[in-house]
PDB file of C-alpha atoms in Angstrom:
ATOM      1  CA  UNK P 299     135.587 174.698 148.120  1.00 63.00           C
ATOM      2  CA  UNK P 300     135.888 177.837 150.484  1.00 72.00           C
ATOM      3  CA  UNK P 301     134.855 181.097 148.415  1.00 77.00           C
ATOM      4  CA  UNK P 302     138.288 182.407 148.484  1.00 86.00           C
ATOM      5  CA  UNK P 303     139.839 178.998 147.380  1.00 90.00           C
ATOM      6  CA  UNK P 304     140.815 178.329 144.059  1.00 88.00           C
ATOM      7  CA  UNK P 305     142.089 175.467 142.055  1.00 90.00           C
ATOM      8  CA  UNK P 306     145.667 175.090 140.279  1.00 92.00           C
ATOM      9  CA  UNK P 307     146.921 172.366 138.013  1.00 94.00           C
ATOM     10  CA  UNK P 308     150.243 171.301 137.077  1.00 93.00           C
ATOM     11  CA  UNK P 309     150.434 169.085 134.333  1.00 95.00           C
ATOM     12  CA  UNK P 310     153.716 166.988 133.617  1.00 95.00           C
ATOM     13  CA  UNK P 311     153.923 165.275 130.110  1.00 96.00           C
ATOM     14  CA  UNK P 312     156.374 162.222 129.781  1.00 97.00           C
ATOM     15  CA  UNK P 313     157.514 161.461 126.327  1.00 97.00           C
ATOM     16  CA  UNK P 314     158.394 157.899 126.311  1.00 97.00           C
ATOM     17  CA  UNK P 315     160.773 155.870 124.184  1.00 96.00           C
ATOM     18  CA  UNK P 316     160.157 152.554 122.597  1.00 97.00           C
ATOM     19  CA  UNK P 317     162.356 150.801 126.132  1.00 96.00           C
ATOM     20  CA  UNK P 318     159.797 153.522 128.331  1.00 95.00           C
ATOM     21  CA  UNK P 319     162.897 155.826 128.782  1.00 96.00           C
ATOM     22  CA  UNK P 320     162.152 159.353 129.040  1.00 97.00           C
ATOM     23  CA  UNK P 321     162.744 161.288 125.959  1.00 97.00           C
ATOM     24  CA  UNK P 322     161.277 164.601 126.531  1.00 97.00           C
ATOM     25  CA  UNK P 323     159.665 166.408 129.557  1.00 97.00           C
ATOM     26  CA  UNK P 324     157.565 169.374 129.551  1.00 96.00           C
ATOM     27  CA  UNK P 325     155.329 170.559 131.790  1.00 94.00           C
ATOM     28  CA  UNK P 326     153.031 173.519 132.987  1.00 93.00           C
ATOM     29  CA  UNK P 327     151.679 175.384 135.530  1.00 91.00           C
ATOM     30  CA  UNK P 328     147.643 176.915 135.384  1.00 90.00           C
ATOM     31  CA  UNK P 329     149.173 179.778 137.218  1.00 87.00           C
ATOM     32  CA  UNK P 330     151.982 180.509 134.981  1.00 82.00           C
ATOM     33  CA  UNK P 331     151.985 182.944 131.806  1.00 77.00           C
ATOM     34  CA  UNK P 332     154.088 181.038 130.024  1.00 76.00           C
ATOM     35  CA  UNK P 333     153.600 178.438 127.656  1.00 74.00           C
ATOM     36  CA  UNK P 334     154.632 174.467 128.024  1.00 79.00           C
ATOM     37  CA  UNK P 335     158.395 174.325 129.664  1.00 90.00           C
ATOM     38  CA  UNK P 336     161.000 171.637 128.834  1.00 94.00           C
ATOM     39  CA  UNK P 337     162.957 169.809 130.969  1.00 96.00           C
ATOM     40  CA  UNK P 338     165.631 167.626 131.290  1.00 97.00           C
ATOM     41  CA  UNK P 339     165.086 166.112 135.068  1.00 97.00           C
ATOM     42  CA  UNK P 340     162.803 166.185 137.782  1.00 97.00           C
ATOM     43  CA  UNK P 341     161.920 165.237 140.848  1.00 97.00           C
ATOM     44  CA  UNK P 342     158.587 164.752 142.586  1.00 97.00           C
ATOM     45  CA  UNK P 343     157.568 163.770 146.213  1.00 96.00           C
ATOM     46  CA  UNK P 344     154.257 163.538 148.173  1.00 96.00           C
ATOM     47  CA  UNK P 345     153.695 162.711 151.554  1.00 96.00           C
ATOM     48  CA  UNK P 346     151.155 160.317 152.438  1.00 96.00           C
ATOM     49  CA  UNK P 347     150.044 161.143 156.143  1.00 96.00           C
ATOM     50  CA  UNK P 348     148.202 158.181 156.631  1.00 96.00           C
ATOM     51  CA  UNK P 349     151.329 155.944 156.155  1.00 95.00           C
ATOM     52  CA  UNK P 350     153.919 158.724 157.168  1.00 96.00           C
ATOM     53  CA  UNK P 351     155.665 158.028 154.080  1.00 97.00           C
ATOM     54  CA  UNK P 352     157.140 159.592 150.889  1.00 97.00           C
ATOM     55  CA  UNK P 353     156.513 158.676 147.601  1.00 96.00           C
ATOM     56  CA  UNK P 354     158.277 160.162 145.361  1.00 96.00           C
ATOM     57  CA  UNK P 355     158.637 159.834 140.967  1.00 96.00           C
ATOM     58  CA  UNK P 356     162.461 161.065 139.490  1.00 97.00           C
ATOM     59  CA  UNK P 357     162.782 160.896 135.778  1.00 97.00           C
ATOM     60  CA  UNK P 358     165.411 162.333 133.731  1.00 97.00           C
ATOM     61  CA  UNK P 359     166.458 162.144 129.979  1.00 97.00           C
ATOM     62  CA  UNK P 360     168.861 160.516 128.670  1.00 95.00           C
ATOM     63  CA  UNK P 361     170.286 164.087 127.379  1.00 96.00           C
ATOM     64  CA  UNK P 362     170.467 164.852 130.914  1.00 97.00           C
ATOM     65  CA  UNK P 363     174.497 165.052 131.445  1.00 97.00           C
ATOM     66  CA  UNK P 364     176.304 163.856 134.696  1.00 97.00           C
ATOM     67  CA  UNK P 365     177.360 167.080 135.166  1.00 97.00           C
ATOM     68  CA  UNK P 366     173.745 168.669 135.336  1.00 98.00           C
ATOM     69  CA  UNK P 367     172.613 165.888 137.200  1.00 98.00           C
ATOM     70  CA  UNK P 368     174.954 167.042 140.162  1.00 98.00           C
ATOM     71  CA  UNK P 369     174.433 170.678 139.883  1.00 98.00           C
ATOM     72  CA  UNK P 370     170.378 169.374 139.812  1.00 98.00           C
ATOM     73  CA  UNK P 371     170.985 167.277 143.303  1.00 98.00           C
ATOM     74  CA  UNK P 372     173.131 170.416 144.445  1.00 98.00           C
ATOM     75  CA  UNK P 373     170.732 172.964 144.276  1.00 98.00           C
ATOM     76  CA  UNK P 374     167.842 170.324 145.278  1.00 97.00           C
ATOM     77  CA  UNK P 375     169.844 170.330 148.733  1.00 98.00           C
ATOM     78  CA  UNK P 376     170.025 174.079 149.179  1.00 97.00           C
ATOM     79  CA  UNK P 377     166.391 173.722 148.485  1.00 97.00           C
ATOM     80  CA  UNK P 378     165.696 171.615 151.152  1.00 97.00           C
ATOM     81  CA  UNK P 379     167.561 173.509 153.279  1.00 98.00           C
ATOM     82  CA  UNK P 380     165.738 176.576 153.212  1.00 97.00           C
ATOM     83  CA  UNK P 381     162.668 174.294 153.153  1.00 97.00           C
ATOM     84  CA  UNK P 382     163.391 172.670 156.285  1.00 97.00           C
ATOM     85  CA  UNK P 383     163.862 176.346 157.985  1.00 97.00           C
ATOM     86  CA  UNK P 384     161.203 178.220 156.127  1.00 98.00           C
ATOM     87  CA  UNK P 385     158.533 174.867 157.130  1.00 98.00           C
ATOM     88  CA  UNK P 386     159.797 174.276 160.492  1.00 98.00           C
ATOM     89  CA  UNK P 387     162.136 176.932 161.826  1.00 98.00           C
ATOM     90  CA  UNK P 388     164.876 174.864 163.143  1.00 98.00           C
ATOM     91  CA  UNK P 389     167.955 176.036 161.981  1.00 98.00           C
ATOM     92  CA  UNK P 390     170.156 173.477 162.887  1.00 98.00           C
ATOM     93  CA  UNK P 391     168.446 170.945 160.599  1.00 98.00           C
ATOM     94  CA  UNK P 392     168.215 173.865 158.052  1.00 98.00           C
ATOM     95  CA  UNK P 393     172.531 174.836 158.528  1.00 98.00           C
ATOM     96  CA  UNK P 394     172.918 170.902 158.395  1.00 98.00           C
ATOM     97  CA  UNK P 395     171.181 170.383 154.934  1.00 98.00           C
ATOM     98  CA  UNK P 396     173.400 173.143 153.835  1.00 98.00           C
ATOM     99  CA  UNK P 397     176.713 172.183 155.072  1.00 98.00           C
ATOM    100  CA  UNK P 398     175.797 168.717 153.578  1.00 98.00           C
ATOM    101  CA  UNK P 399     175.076 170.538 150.014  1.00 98.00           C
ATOM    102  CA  UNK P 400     178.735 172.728 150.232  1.00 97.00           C
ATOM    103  CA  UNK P 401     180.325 169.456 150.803  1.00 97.00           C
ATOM    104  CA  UNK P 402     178.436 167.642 147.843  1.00 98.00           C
ATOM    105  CA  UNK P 403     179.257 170.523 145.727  1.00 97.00           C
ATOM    106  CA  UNK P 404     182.664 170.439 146.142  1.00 97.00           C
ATOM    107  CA  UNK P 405     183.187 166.458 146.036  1.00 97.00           C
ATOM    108  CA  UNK P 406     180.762 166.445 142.644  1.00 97.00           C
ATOM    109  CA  UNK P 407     183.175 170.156 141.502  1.00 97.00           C
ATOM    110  CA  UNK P 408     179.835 171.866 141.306  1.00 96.00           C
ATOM    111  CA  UNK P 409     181.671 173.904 143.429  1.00 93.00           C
ATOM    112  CA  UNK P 410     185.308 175.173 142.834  1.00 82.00           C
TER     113      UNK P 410
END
């Protein structure tokens, strides 16, 4: 490791049920101040370059309502649209994404 380089961890903790349903997630940053954080849902990708592919883990508990769940996938899109314009600067892609999300939102009455 480079002298300015340091390490982070971020440690996600899976409570499992006795059918290996999720039944509580926390998890927590190195970084952060705060102590272990709860969750209801998440979502986790990596890219592999050697097979220029995706793989991805998305677990949610089962007091995880449908209505979160949309909002959750909502604001995952407006993520991903700043992500595509922040990583590659195309704004097309980026306005896309976005137009996609205002859409979802409004079929899934996230948004009114």
């Amino acid at each position: 490791m480079k002298s300015k380089e340091r390490k982070a961890n971020i440690n996600i903790e899976v409570l499992l049920n006795e059918n290996n349903l999720p039944d509580q997630i926390s998890w927590f940053a190195s970084d952060s101040k705060k102590s272990n954080d709860f969750a209801k849902a998440f979502m986790l990708s990596f890219w592999d370059p050697k097979l220029k592919n995706s793989s991805n883990i998305d677990l949610w508990t089962k007091e995880m309502t449908m209505e979160e769940m949309k909002f959750f996938i909502f604001q995952n899109l407006l993520k991903m649209s700043g992500l595509i314009q922040k990583s590659t600067g195309d704004q097309e892609l980026s306005k896309l994404i976005k137009n996609f999300a205002s859409e979802f939102g409004k079929k899934s009455n996230v948004l009114k």
